[in-house]
Amino acid sequence: MYRYDEFDAAFVRERTAQFSDQVRRRISGELSEDQFRPLRLMNGLYLQLHAYMLRVAVPYGTLSSRQMRMLAHLARTYDRGYGHFTTRQNIQYNWPKLRDIPSILADLASVEMHAIQTSGNCIRNVTTDQFAGAAADEIIDPRPVGEILRQWSSLHPEFTFLPRKFKIALTGSPNDRAAIKFHDIGLMAALNGAGEIGWSVYVGGGLGRTPMIGKLINAYVPHEHLLSYLESIMRVYNRYGRRDNKYKARIKILVHEEGLETIKAQVEEEFAQVRGGRLTLPQEELDRIGAYFAPPPFKSLPVAAIDIAREKILDAAYGSWLENNLHPHRVPGYVSVTISLKPIGAAPGDATDAQMEAVADLAERYSFDELRVSHEQNLVLPHVLVSDLPAVYVALVEAGLAEGNAGLISDMIACPGLDYCALANARSIPIAQEISRRFAAPERQKEIGALKIKISGCINACGHHHVGHIGILGVEKKGTELYQITVGGDGTEAAAIGKILGPGFEAEAVPAAIERLVEAYIARRQTPDEPFISAYRRLGDAPFKEALYGTA
Amino acid sequence: MDILTGNELLSGATVYLDTEGRWVEDLQAARIFLPEEAEARDAAIAATKKTGRILSLEVEAVKLVDRVVVPLRIRERIRAAGPTAPAFERQHLDEDSHVSI
Ligand code: SF4
């Protein structure tokens, strides 16, 4: 795993010291809130409805046990014993006090973590596939490039005051689990004619008020020119991005308004000038960074089959967990395990300090000390021996983290919504809880199969509702909460934005409406194996609209 | 009718201006400004800003239901109650975080 080099460590230390002093001066009254606010936001400190919120970056979703233990320590010592993992692969603490922030940042720095670039109009934390470095379908581990992007974008003088925030996601696999087409820039590993690995670059994707699918701006950029190419995009954006209007300031609007071809020509022009210059990535540098992500010492084992049918007969819950929460590993005898942070009726993405400790222990014992955070608000043990699965499961049961629902209807994304967020219009978490309870029975979930529900408490779409197979968006109407339901969204390589089929529903009516959609799907699917999203694509809106609103 | 609300600097806790000019946790203790008291309300806002200790200062519309102060916006009702799912107690003021104007 990557370790901070001298520069990083010194920088984070310095920033922590600076911010401690700024907090001190704010408390003593030397700094006004107007002066302090941008400083605290630069350090990930927001003010929410009930308290401050600290957002800590988990670069490309990778954590060690030691880091996870520190996150647990922070939850226990400075917060209320829990943290919230987000769709940005970050963790948020909901109750820190201003005076404690310097200590929290110092604690984080001691494990090479920080809260920088989790806010503001800069390049934010780079996100990637939660199975990076482990997945059987991966062409390349995307994390070394993720790290290079982190170093390039961190505090880049040209990019600290962009027209708006900027998000980059990358995947090393053709099966996109990182929603790359819904980021300002999305990168997907690609092969050229000679079989060399480079990157397909998508630009102008995003969710929020104006959802857009990223457009392919370059099908193949070799490693060595990637930074030059991205910097060219950033320069074009920096120059032409709409600073006059917050709602039009993201690169997606620029690409949409100017057209891909215009932007592409501008980027190419810029690229022609910088290509081969100081941003060229020599292979040695790639190798140097890559060495930090070297595969752990896997054993050489035969392929290990898991007899799920048999296990299900012996222990149904364990069988479901095996069936849903394992992901194929590139090394025989190993699997990646999804630890669901969606127990029935719980707040999606929340983990207690004890659970974080338990997960850290498991990573240490069974996964070469490695952990991942997924954008779907779950945790992952990337490298687990098949023969260790029973022991891992037992420990997860003890920690209350053994829900075998990964990828099923109760594995929902939900943003904090109006229970915490100052920007929210409606609550998200209680809606997720009610749906989760309604579909709690494992047999029912299995019958429904793969189905992604995503819930946001406002149009900012942190809960990715636009790309939920079923999306739920909270809005405010006459002082109450109302929920719009969308159908047909898809965050994968088959990217699609969900459609609103009619008027919104009151909170109490949402679970039944979801049930009607599910029933409409089950009644019309060709086989039990045809997933919801495929059936929707085949059938179109009509049956789902009718399910929601009747035939009138 | 309106109340004044905000978040206290040190704790971040939700607070309301009461009739004594103190910023307190209890919504029911909030001073209610009638439409004709706009001047007093604006003076209180100005005095509060001067302390530099109350953030996200807002004027919120409320109604009285059986003498209970009920904010019109659901957002405010949740701010007054704390997170609902799961329910958590609201943030409390620390000893040194009491502010008055
Ligand atoms: S989607 Fe809206 S309500 Fe939800 S976390 Fe984002 S800003 Fe807050």
PDB file of N, CA and C in Angstrom, chain A residues 96-180:
ATOM      1  N   PRO A  96     -18.437  16.209  15.807  1.00  0.00           N
ATOM      2  CA  PRO A  96     -17.207  16.700  16.434  1.00  0.00           C
ATOM      3  C   PRO A  96     -17.385  18.132  16.931  1.00  0.00           C
ATOM      4  N   LYS A  97     -16.597  18.495  17.914  1.00  0.00           N
ATOM      5  CA  LYS A  97     -16.639  19.876  18.412  1.00  0.00           C
ATOM      6  C   LYS A  97     -15.427  20.628  17.878  1.00  0.00           C
ATOM      7  N   LEU A  98     -15.613  21.915  17.711  1.00  0.00           N
ATOM      8  CA  LEU A  98     -14.579  22.711  17.047  1.00  0.00           C
ATOM      9  C   LEU A  98     -13.216  22.565  17.714  1.00  0.00           C
ATOM     10  N   ARG A  99     -13.230  22.595  19.044  1.00  0.00           N
ATOM     11  CA  ARG A  99     -11.976  22.560  19.772  1.00  0.00           C
ATOM     12  C   ARG A  99     -11.213  21.244  19.567  1.00  0.00           C
ATOM     13  N   ASP A 100     -11.948  20.190  19.259  1.00  0.00           N
ATOM     14  CA  ASP A 100     -11.306  18.870  19.091  1.00  0.00           C
ATOM     15  C   ASP A 100     -10.715  18.664  17.697  1.00  0.00           C
ATOM     16  N   ILE A 101     -11.069  19.518  16.770  1.00  0.00           N
ATOM     17  CA  ILE A 101     -10.663  19.256  15.383  1.00  0.00           C
ATOM     18  C   ILE A 101      -9.133  19.158  15.233  1.00  0.00           C
ATOM     19  N   PRO A 102      -8.369  20.068  15.827  1.00  0.00           N
ATOM     20  CA  PRO A 102      -6.910  19.921  15.676  1.00  0.00           C
ATOM     21  C   PRO A 102      -6.404  18.565  16.166  1.00  0.00           C
ATOM     22  N   SER A 103      -6.930  18.081  17.291  1.00  0.00           N
ATOM     23  CA  SER A 103      -6.484  16.759  17.786  1.00  0.00           C
ATOM     24  C   SER A 103      -6.895  15.661  16.814  1.00  0.00           C
ATOM     25  N   ILE A 104      -8.098  15.783  16.263  1.00  0.00           N
ATOM     26  CA  ILE A 104      -8.558  14.764  15.315  1.00  0.00           C
ATOM     27  C   ILE A 104      -7.639  14.741  14.090  1.00  0.00           C
ATOM     28  N   LEU A 105      -7.316  15.932  13.597  1.00  0.00           N
ATOM     29  CA  LEU A 105      -6.454  15.982  12.406  1.00  0.00           C
ATOM     30  C   LEU A 105      -5.052  15.453  12.712  1.00  0.00           C
ATOM     31  N   ALA A 106      -4.580  15.730  13.909  1.00  0.00           N
ATOM     32  CA  ALA A 106      -3.259  15.208  14.284  1.00  0.00           C
ATOM     33  C   ALA A 106      -3.298  13.683  14.373  1.00  0.00           C
ATOM     34  N   ASP A 107      -4.374  13.165  14.947  1.00  0.00           N
ATOM     35  CA  ASP A 107      -4.526  11.705  15.019  1.00  0.00           C
ATOM     36  C   ASP A 107      -4.560  11.104  13.614  1.00  0.00           C
ATOM     37  N   LEU A 108      -5.313  11.757  12.740  1.00  0.00           N
ATOM     38  CA  LEU A 108      -5.394  11.253  11.362  1.00  0.00           C
ATOM     39  C   LEU A 108      -4.020  11.281  10.696  1.00  0.00           C
ATOM     40  N   ALA A 109      -3.304  12.389  10.898  1.00  0.00           N
ATOM     41  CA  ALA A 109      -1.985  12.521  10.267  1.00  0.00           C
ATOM     42  C   ALA A 109      -1.052  11.412  10.742  1.00  0.00           C
ATOM     43  N   SER A 110      -1.242  10.955  11.979  1.00  0.00           N
ATOM     44  CA  SER A 110      -0.356   9.910  12.513  1.00  0.00           C
ATOM     45  C   SER A 110      -0.542   8.590  11.762  1.00  0.00           C
ATOM     46  N   VAL A 111      -1.657   8.447  11.043  1.00  0.00           N
ATOM     47  CA  VAL A 111      -1.829   7.248  10.210  1.00  0.00           C
ATOM     48  C   VAL A 111      -1.923   7.633   8.727  1.00  0.00           C
ATOM     49  N   GLU A 112      -1.300   8.742   8.401  1.00  0.00           N
ATOM     50  CA  GLU A 112      -1.209   9.185   7.009  1.00  0.00           C
ATOM     51  C   GLU A 112      -2.570   9.432   6.378  1.00  0.00           C
ATOM     52  N   MET A 113      -3.441  10.058   7.143  1.00  0.00           N
ATOM     53  CA  MET A 113      -4.746  10.436   6.587  1.00  0.00           C
ATOM     54  C   MET A 113      -5.007  11.911   6.868  1.00  0.00           C
ATOM     55  N   HIS A 114      -5.989  12.456   6.165  1.00  0.00           N
ATOM     56  CA  HIS A 114      -6.327  13.858   6.375  1.00  0.00           C
ATOM     57  C   HIS A 114      -7.721  14.142   5.840  1.00  0.00           C
ATOM     58  N   ALA A 115      -8.118  15.404   5.948  1.00  0.00           N
ATOM     59  CA  ALA A 115      -9.457  15.810   5.491  1.00  0.00           C
ATOM     60  C   ALA A 115      -9.333  16.914   4.443  1.00  0.00           C
ATOM     61  N   ILE A 116      -8.161  16.975   3.809  1.00  0.00           N
ATOM     62  CA  ILE A 116      -7.923  18.015   2.813  1.00  0.00           C
ATOM     63  C   ILE A 116      -8.620  17.638   1.504  1.00  0.00           C
ATOM     64  N   GLN A 117      -9.054  18.651   0.771  1.00  0.00           N
ATOM     65  CA  GLN A 117      -9.692  18.426  -0.532  1.00  0.00           C
ATOM     66  C   GLN A 117     -10.962  17.591  -0.459  1.00  0.00           C
ATOM     67  N   THR A 118     -11.640  17.658   0.686  1.00  0.00           N
ATOM     68  CA  THR A 118     -12.938  17.004   0.746  1.00  0.00           C
ATOM     69  C   THR A 118     -14.034  18.057   0.625  1.00  0.00           C
ATOM     70  N   SER A 119     -13.639  19.272   0.312  1.00  0.00           N
ATOM     71  CA  SER A 119     -14.596  20.353   0.122  1.00  0.00           C
ATOM     72  C   SER A 119     -13.959  21.381  -0.795  1.00  0.00           C
ATOM     73  N   GLY A 120     -14.784  22.278  -1.300  1.00  0.00           N
ATOM     74  CA  GLY A 120     -14.250  23.398  -2.077  1.00  0.00           C
ATOM     75  C   GLY A 120     -14.126  23.086  -3.558  1.00  0.00           C
ATOM     76  N   ASN A 121     -13.784  24.122  -4.314  1.00  0.00           N
ATOM     77  CA  ASN A 121     -13.738  23.992  -5.771  1.00  0.00           C
ATOM     78  C   ASN A 121     -12.370  23.519  -6.242  1.00  0.00           C
ATOM     79  N   CYS A 122     -12.019  22.330  -5.797  1.00  0.00           N
ATOM     80  CA  CYS A 122     -10.733  21.746  -6.147  1.00  0.00           C
ATOM     81  C   CYS A 122     -10.988  20.339  -6.695  1.00  0.00           C
ATOM     82  N   ILE A 123      -9.922  19.635  -7.039  1.00  0.00           N
ATOM     83  CA  ILE A 123     -10.071  18.237  -7.449  1.00  0.00           C
ATOM     84  C   ILE A 123     -10.212  17.422  -6.168  1.00  0.00           C
ATOM     85  N   ARG A 124     -11.343  16.761  -6.034  1.00  0.00           N
ATOM     86  CA  ARG A 124     -11.653  16.041  -4.805  1.00  0.00           C
ATOM     87  C   ARG A 124     -10.992  14.652  -4.783  1.00  0.00           C
ATOM     88  N   ASN A 125     -11.209  14.002  -3.653  1.00  0.00           N
ATOM     89  CA  ASN A 125     -10.706  12.651  -3.470  1.00  0.00           C
ATOM     90  C   ASN A 125     -11.012  11.759  -4.690  1.00  0.00           C
ATOM     91  N   VAL A 126      -9.969  11.138  -5.240  1.00  0.00           N
ATOM     92  CA  VAL A 126     -10.128  10.264  -6.406  1.00  0.00           C
ATOM     93  C   VAL A 126     -10.759   8.944  -5.960  1.00  0.00           C
ATOM     94  N   THR A 127     -11.769   8.502  -6.679  1.00  0.00           N
ATOM     95  CA  THR A 127     -12.445   7.264  -6.275  1.00  0.00           C
ATOM     96  C   THR A 127     -12.235   6.166  -7.317  1.00  0.00           C
ATOM     97  N   THR A 128     -12.410   4.932  -6.865  1.00  0.00           N
ATOM     98  CA  THR A 128     -12.216   3.814  -7.796  1.00  0.00           C
ATOM     99  C   THR A 128     -13.014   2.585  -7.379  1.00  0.00           C
ATOM    100  N   ASP A 129     -12.836   1.532  -8.150  1.00  0.00           N
ATOM    101  CA  ASP A 129     -13.456   0.234  -7.908  1.00  0.00           C
ATOM    102  C   ASP A 129     -13.070  -0.293  -6.521  1.00  0.00           C
ATOM    103  N   GLN A 130     -14.066  -0.735  -5.782  1.00  0.00           N
ATOM    104  CA  GLN A 130     -13.763  -1.267  -4.437  1.00  0.00           C
ATOM    105  C   GLN A 130     -13.025  -2.604  -4.477  1.00  0.00           C
ATOM    106  N   PHE A 131     -13.005  -3.249  -5.644  1.00  0.00           N
ATOM    107  CA  PHE A 131     -12.268  -4.514  -5.744  1.00  0.00           C
ATOM    108  C   PHE A 131     -10.916  -4.308  -6.435  1.00  0.00           C
ATOM    109  N   ALA A 132     -10.476  -3.058  -6.486  1.00  0.00           N
ATOM    110  CA  ALA A 132      -9.204  -2.741  -7.141  1.00  0.00           C
ATOM    111  C   ALA A 132      -8.073  -3.577  -6.548  1.00  0.00           C
ATOM    112  N   GLY A 133      -7.246  -4.091  -7.434  1.00  0.00           N
ATOM    113  CA  GLY A 133      -6.101  -4.881  -6.973  1.00  0.00           C
ATOM    114  C   GLY A 133      -6.471  -6.301  -6.619  1.00  0.00           C
ATOM    115  N   ALA A 134      -7.728  -6.669  -6.802  1.00  0.00           N
ATOM    116  CA  ALA A 134      -8.171  -8.005  -6.429  1.00  0.00           C
ATOM    117  C   ALA A 134      -9.073  -8.644  -7.485  1.00  0.00           C
ATOM    118  N   ALA A 135      -9.839  -7.841  -8.205  1.00  0.00           N
ATOM    119  CA  ALA A 135     -10.905  -8.372  -9.054  1.00  0.00           C
ATOM    120  C   ALA A 135     -10.381  -9.234 -10.198  1.00  0.00           C
ATOM    121  N   ALA A 136     -11.085 -10.321 -10.437  1.00  0.00           N
ATOM    122  CA  ALA A 136     -10.703 -11.248 -11.511  1.00  0.00           C
ATOM    123  C   ALA A 136     -10.817 -10.589 -12.883  1.00  0.00           C
ATOM    124  N   ASP A 137     -11.728  -9.622 -13.009  1.00  0.00           N
ATOM    125  CA  ASP A 137     -11.959  -9.031 -14.334  1.00  0.00           C
ATOM    126  C   ASP A 137     -11.109  -7.783 -14.578  1.00  0.00           C
ATOM    127  N   GLU A 138     -10.136  -7.544 -13.719  1.00  0.00           N
ATOM    128  CA  GLU A 138      -9.369  -6.305 -13.815  1.00  0.00           C
ATOM    129  C   GLU A 138      -8.245  -6.424 -14.855  1.00  0.00           C
ATOM    130  N   ILE A 139      -8.091  -5.376 -15.671  1.00  0.00           N
ATOM    131  CA  ILE A 139      -6.963  -5.335 -16.609  1.00  0.00           C
ATOM    132  C   ILE A 139      -5.731  -4.843 -15.867  1.00  0.00           C
ATOM    133  N   ILE A 140      -5.950  -3.900 -14.973  1.00  0.00           N
ATOM    134  CA  ILE A 140      -4.839  -3.308 -14.232  1.00  0.00           C
ATOM    135  C   ILE A 140      -5.372  -2.783 -12.902  1.00  0.00           C
ATOM    136  N   ASP A 141      -4.538  -2.824 -11.874  1.00  0.00           N
ATOM    137  CA  ASP A 141      -4.899  -2.221 -10.590  1.00  0.00           C
ATOM    138  C   ASP A 141      -4.902  -0.701 -10.781  1.00  0.00           C
ATOM    139  N   PRO A 142      -6.045  -0.050 -10.620  1.00  0.00           N
ATOM    140  CA  PRO A 142      -6.109   1.395 -10.905  1.00  0.00           C
ATOM    141  C   PRO A 142      -5.489   2.262  -9.808  1.00  0.00           C
ATOM    142  N   ARG A 143      -5.133   1.687  -8.675  1.00  0.00           N
ATOM    143  CA  ARG A 143      -4.729   2.530  -7.551  1.00  0.00           C
ATOM    144  C   ARG A 143      -3.395   3.262  -7.745  1.00  0.00           C
ATOM    145  N   PRO A 144      -2.388   2.643  -8.393  1.00  0.00           N
ATOM    146  CA  PRO A 144      -1.174   3.451  -8.611  1.00  0.00           C
ATOM    147  C   PRO A 144      -1.469   4.723  -9.405  1.00  0.00           C
ATOM    148  N   VAL A 145      -2.299   4.589 -10.441  1.00  0.00           N
ATOM    149  CA  VAL A 145      -2.652   5.791 -11.203  1.00  0.00           C
ATOM    150  C   VAL A 145      -3.501   6.723 -10.330  1.00  0.00           C
ATOM    151  N   GLY A 146      -4.374   6.122  -9.507  1.00  0.00           N
ATOM    152  CA  GLY A 146      -5.153   6.931  -8.561  1.00  0.00           C
ATOM    153  C   GLY A 146      -4.234   7.737  -7.658  1.00  0.00           C
ATOM    154  N   GLU A 147      -3.182   7.112  -7.194  1.00  0.00           N
ATOM    155  CA  GLU A 147      -2.233   7.791  -6.310  1.00  0.00           C
ATOM    156  C   GLU A 147      -1.477   8.894  -7.062  1.00  0.00           C
ATOM    157  N   ILE A 148      -1.105   8.595  -8.293  1.00  0.00           N
ATOM    158  CA  ILE A 148      -0.418   9.617  -9.090  1.00  0.00           C
ATOM    159  C   ILE A 148      -1.353  10.815  -9.300  1.00  0.00           C
ATOM    160  N   LEU A 149      -2.617  10.523  -9.555  1.00  0.00           N
ATOM    161  CA  LEU A 149      -3.589  11.614  -9.719  1.00  0.00           C
ATOM    162  C   LEU A 149      -3.735  12.402  -8.421  1.00  0.00           C
ATOM    163  N   ARG A 150      -3.703  11.683  -7.305  1.00  0.00           N
ATOM    164  CA  ARG A 150      -3.814  12.364  -6.014  1.00  0.00           C
ATOM    165  C   ARG A 150      -2.647  13.331  -5.833  1.00  0.00           C
ATOM    166  N   GLN A 151      -1.447  12.818  -6.123  1.00  0.00           N
ATOM    167  CA  GLN A 151      -0.273  13.675  -5.938  1.00  0.00           C
ATOM    168  C   GLN A 151      -0.304  14.868  -6.889  1.00  0.00           C
ATOM    169  N   TRP A 152      -0.710  14.600  -8.125  1.00  0.00           N
ATOM    170  CA  TRP A 152      -0.762  15.674  -9.127  1.00  0.00           C
ATOM    171  C   TRP A 152      -1.801  16.734  -8.742  1.00  0.00           C
ATOM    172  N   SER A 153      -2.957  16.260  -8.268  1.00  0.00           N
ATOM    173  CA  SER A 153      -4.057  17.204  -8.039  1.00  0.00           C
ATOM    174  C   SER A 153      -3.995  17.865  -6.671  1.00  0.00           C
ATOM    175  N   SER A 154      -3.291  17.233  -5.718  1.00  0.00           N
ATOM    176  CA  SER A 154      -3.252  17.784  -4.366  1.00  0.00           C
ATOM    177  C   SER A 154      -2.625  19.157  -4.424  1.00  0.00           C
ATOM    178  N   LEU A 155      -3.381  20.141  -4.067  1.00  0.00           N
ATOM    179  CA  LEU A 155      -2.825  21.473  -3.894  1.00  0.00           C
ATOM    180  C   LEU A 155      -2.130  21.986  -5.140  1.00  0.00           C
ATOM    181  N   HIS A 156      -2.564  21.502  -6.296  1.00  0.00           N
ATOM    182  CA  HIS A 156      -2.037  21.998  -7.552  1.00  0.00           C
ATOM    183  C   HIS A 156      -2.377  23.489  -7.646  1.00  0.00           C
ATOM    184  N   PRO A 157      -1.381  24.365  -7.795  1.00  0.00           N
ATOM    185  CA  PRO A 157      -1.664  25.797  -7.711  1.00  0.00           C
ATOM    186  C   PRO A 157      -2.680  26.272  -8.753  1.00  0.00           C
ATOM    187  N   GLU A 158      -2.671  25.643  -9.923  1.00  0.00           N
ATOM    188  CA  GLU A 158      -3.615  26.088 -10.953  1.00  0.00           C
ATOM    189  C   GLU A 158      -5.033  25.642 -10.646  1.00  0.00           C
ATOM    190  N   PHE A 159      -5.159  24.622  -9.806  1.00  0.00           N
ATOM    191  CA  PHE A 159      -6.476  24.002  -9.662  1.00  0.00           C
ATOM    192  C   PHE A 159      -7.066  24.118  -8.265  1.00  0.00           C
ATOM    193  N   THR A 160      -6.616  25.098  -7.492  1.00  0.00           N
ATOM    194  CA  THR A 160      -7.220  25.246  -6.168  1.00  0.00           C
ATOM    195  C   THR A 160      -8.472  26.114  -6.225  1.00  0.00           C
ATOM    196  N   PHE A 161      -8.602  26.919  -7.275  1.00  0.00           N
ATOM    197  CA  PHE A 161      -9.818  27.723  -7.419  1.00  0.00           C
ATOM    198  C   PHE A 161     -10.446  27.485  -8.782  1.00  0.00           C
ATOM    199  N   LEU A 162     -10.932  26.285  -8.963  1.00  0.00           N
ATOM    200  CA  LEU A 162     -11.607  25.930 -10.204  1.00  0.00           C
ATOM    201  C   LEU A 162     -12.982  26.597 -10.212  1.00  0.00           C
ATOM    202  N   PRO A 163     -13.646  26.623 -11.374  1.00  0.00           N
ATOM    203  CA  PRO A 163     -14.999  27.185 -11.382  1.00  0.00           C
ATOM    204  C   PRO A 163     -15.911  26.469 -10.377  1.00  0.00           C
ATOM    205  N   ARG A 164     -15.662  25.172 -10.156  1.00  0.00           N
ATOM    206  CA  ARG A 164     -16.521  24.405  -9.257  1.00  0.00           C
ATOM    207  C   ARG A 164     -15.729  23.167  -8.843  1.00  0.00           C
ATOM    208  N   LYS A 165     -16.321  22.377  -7.916  1.00  0.00           N
ATOM    209  CA  LYS A 165     -15.626  21.152  -7.511  1.00  0.00           C
ATOM    210  C   LYS A 165     -15.433  20.213  -8.704  1.00  0.00           C
ATOM    211  N   PHE A 166     -14.470  19.291  -8.556  1.00  0.00           N
ATOM    212  CA  PHE A 166     -14.121  18.447  -9.689  1.00  0.00           C
ATOM    213  C   PHE A 166     -13.832  17.034  -9.199  1.00  0.00           C
ATOM    214  N   LYS A 167     -14.535  16.075  -9.787  1.00  0.00           N
ATOM    215  CA  LYS A 167     -14.398  14.700  -9.291  1.00  0.00           C
ATOM    216  C   LYS A 167     -13.893  13.775 -10.391  1.00  0.00           C
ATOM    217  N   ILE A 168     -12.911  12.974 -10.021  1.00  0.00           N
ATOM    218  CA  ILE A 168     -12.330  12.015 -10.965  1.00  0.00           C
ATOM    219  C   ILE A 168     -12.515  10.608 -10.402  1.00  0.00           C
ATOM    220  N   ALA A 169     -12.974   9.695 -11.245  1.00  0.00           N
ATOM    221  CA  ALA A 169     -13.075   8.293 -10.834  1.00  0.00           C
ATOM    222  C   ALA A 169     -12.415   7.434 -11.893  1.00  0.00           C
ATOM    223  N   LEU A 170     -11.860   6.306 -11.476  1.00  0.00           N
ATOM    224  CA  LEU A 170     -11.227   5.430 -12.461  1.00  0.00           C
ATOM    225  C   LEU A 170     -11.489   3.968 -12.139  1.00  0.00           C
ATOM    226  N   THR A 171     -11.464   3.174 -13.194  1.00  0.00           N
ATOM    227  CA  THR A 171     -11.645   1.743 -13.008  1.00  0.00           C
ATOM    228  C   THR A 171     -10.654   0.991 -13.878  1.00  0.00           C
ATOM    229  N   GLY A 172     -10.109  -0.078 -13.324  1.00  0.00           N
ATOM    230  CA  GLY A 172      -9.164  -0.892 -14.072  1.00  0.00           C
ATOM    231  C   GLY A 172      -9.853  -2.064 -14.734  1.00  0.00           C
ATOM    232  N   SER A 173     -11.168  -2.108 -14.592  1.00  0.00           N
ATOM    233  CA  SER A 173     -11.931  -3.243 -15.117  1.00  0.00           C
ATOM    234  C   SER A 173     -12.957  -2.744 -16.123  1.00  0.00           C
ATOM    235  N   PRO A 174     -13.263  -3.556 -17.142  1.00  0.00           N
ATOM    236  CA  PRO A 174     -14.302  -3.127 -18.092  1.00  0.00           C
ATOM    237  C   PRO A 174     -15.695  -3.110 -17.459  1.00  0.00           C
ATOM    238  N   ASN A 175     -15.856  -3.815 -16.346  1.00  0.00           N
ATOM    239  CA  ASN A 175     -17.125  -3.765 -15.625  1.00  0.00           C
ATOM    240  C   ASN A 175     -17.021  -2.638 -14.606  1.00  0.00           C
ATOM    241  N   ASP A 176     -17.683  -1.550 -14.897  1.00  0.00           N
ATOM    242  CA  ASP A 176     -17.483  -0.341 -14.099  1.00  0.00           C
ATOM    243  C   ASP A 176     -18.265  -0.405 -12.781  1.00  0.00           C
ATOM    244  N   ARG A 177     -17.529  -0.481 -11.699  1.00  0.00           N
ATOM    245  CA  ARG A 177     -18.157  -0.463 -10.378  1.00  0.00           C
ATOM    246  C   ARG A 177     -17.931   0.872  -9.672  1.00  0.00           C
ATOM    247  N   ALA A 178     -17.355   1.822 -10.392  1.00  0.00           N
ATOM    248  CA  ALA A 178     -17.018   3.102  -9.767  1.00  0.00           C
ATOM    249  C   ALA A 178     -17.814   4.259 -10.366  1.00  0.00           C
ATOM    250  N   ALA A 179     -18.821   3.935 -11.185  1.00  0.00           N
ATOM    251  CA  ALA A 179     -19.688   4.971 -11.790  1.00  0.00           C
ATOM    252  C   ALA A 179     -18.866   6.050 -12.492  1.00  0.00           C
ATOM    253  N   ILE A 180     -17.859   5.624 -13.244  1.00  0.00           N
ATOM    254  CA  ILE A 180     -16.935   6.617 -13.811  1.00  0.00           C
ATOM    255  C   ILE A 180     -17.605   7.567 -14.801  1.00  0.00           C
TER     256      ILE A 180
END
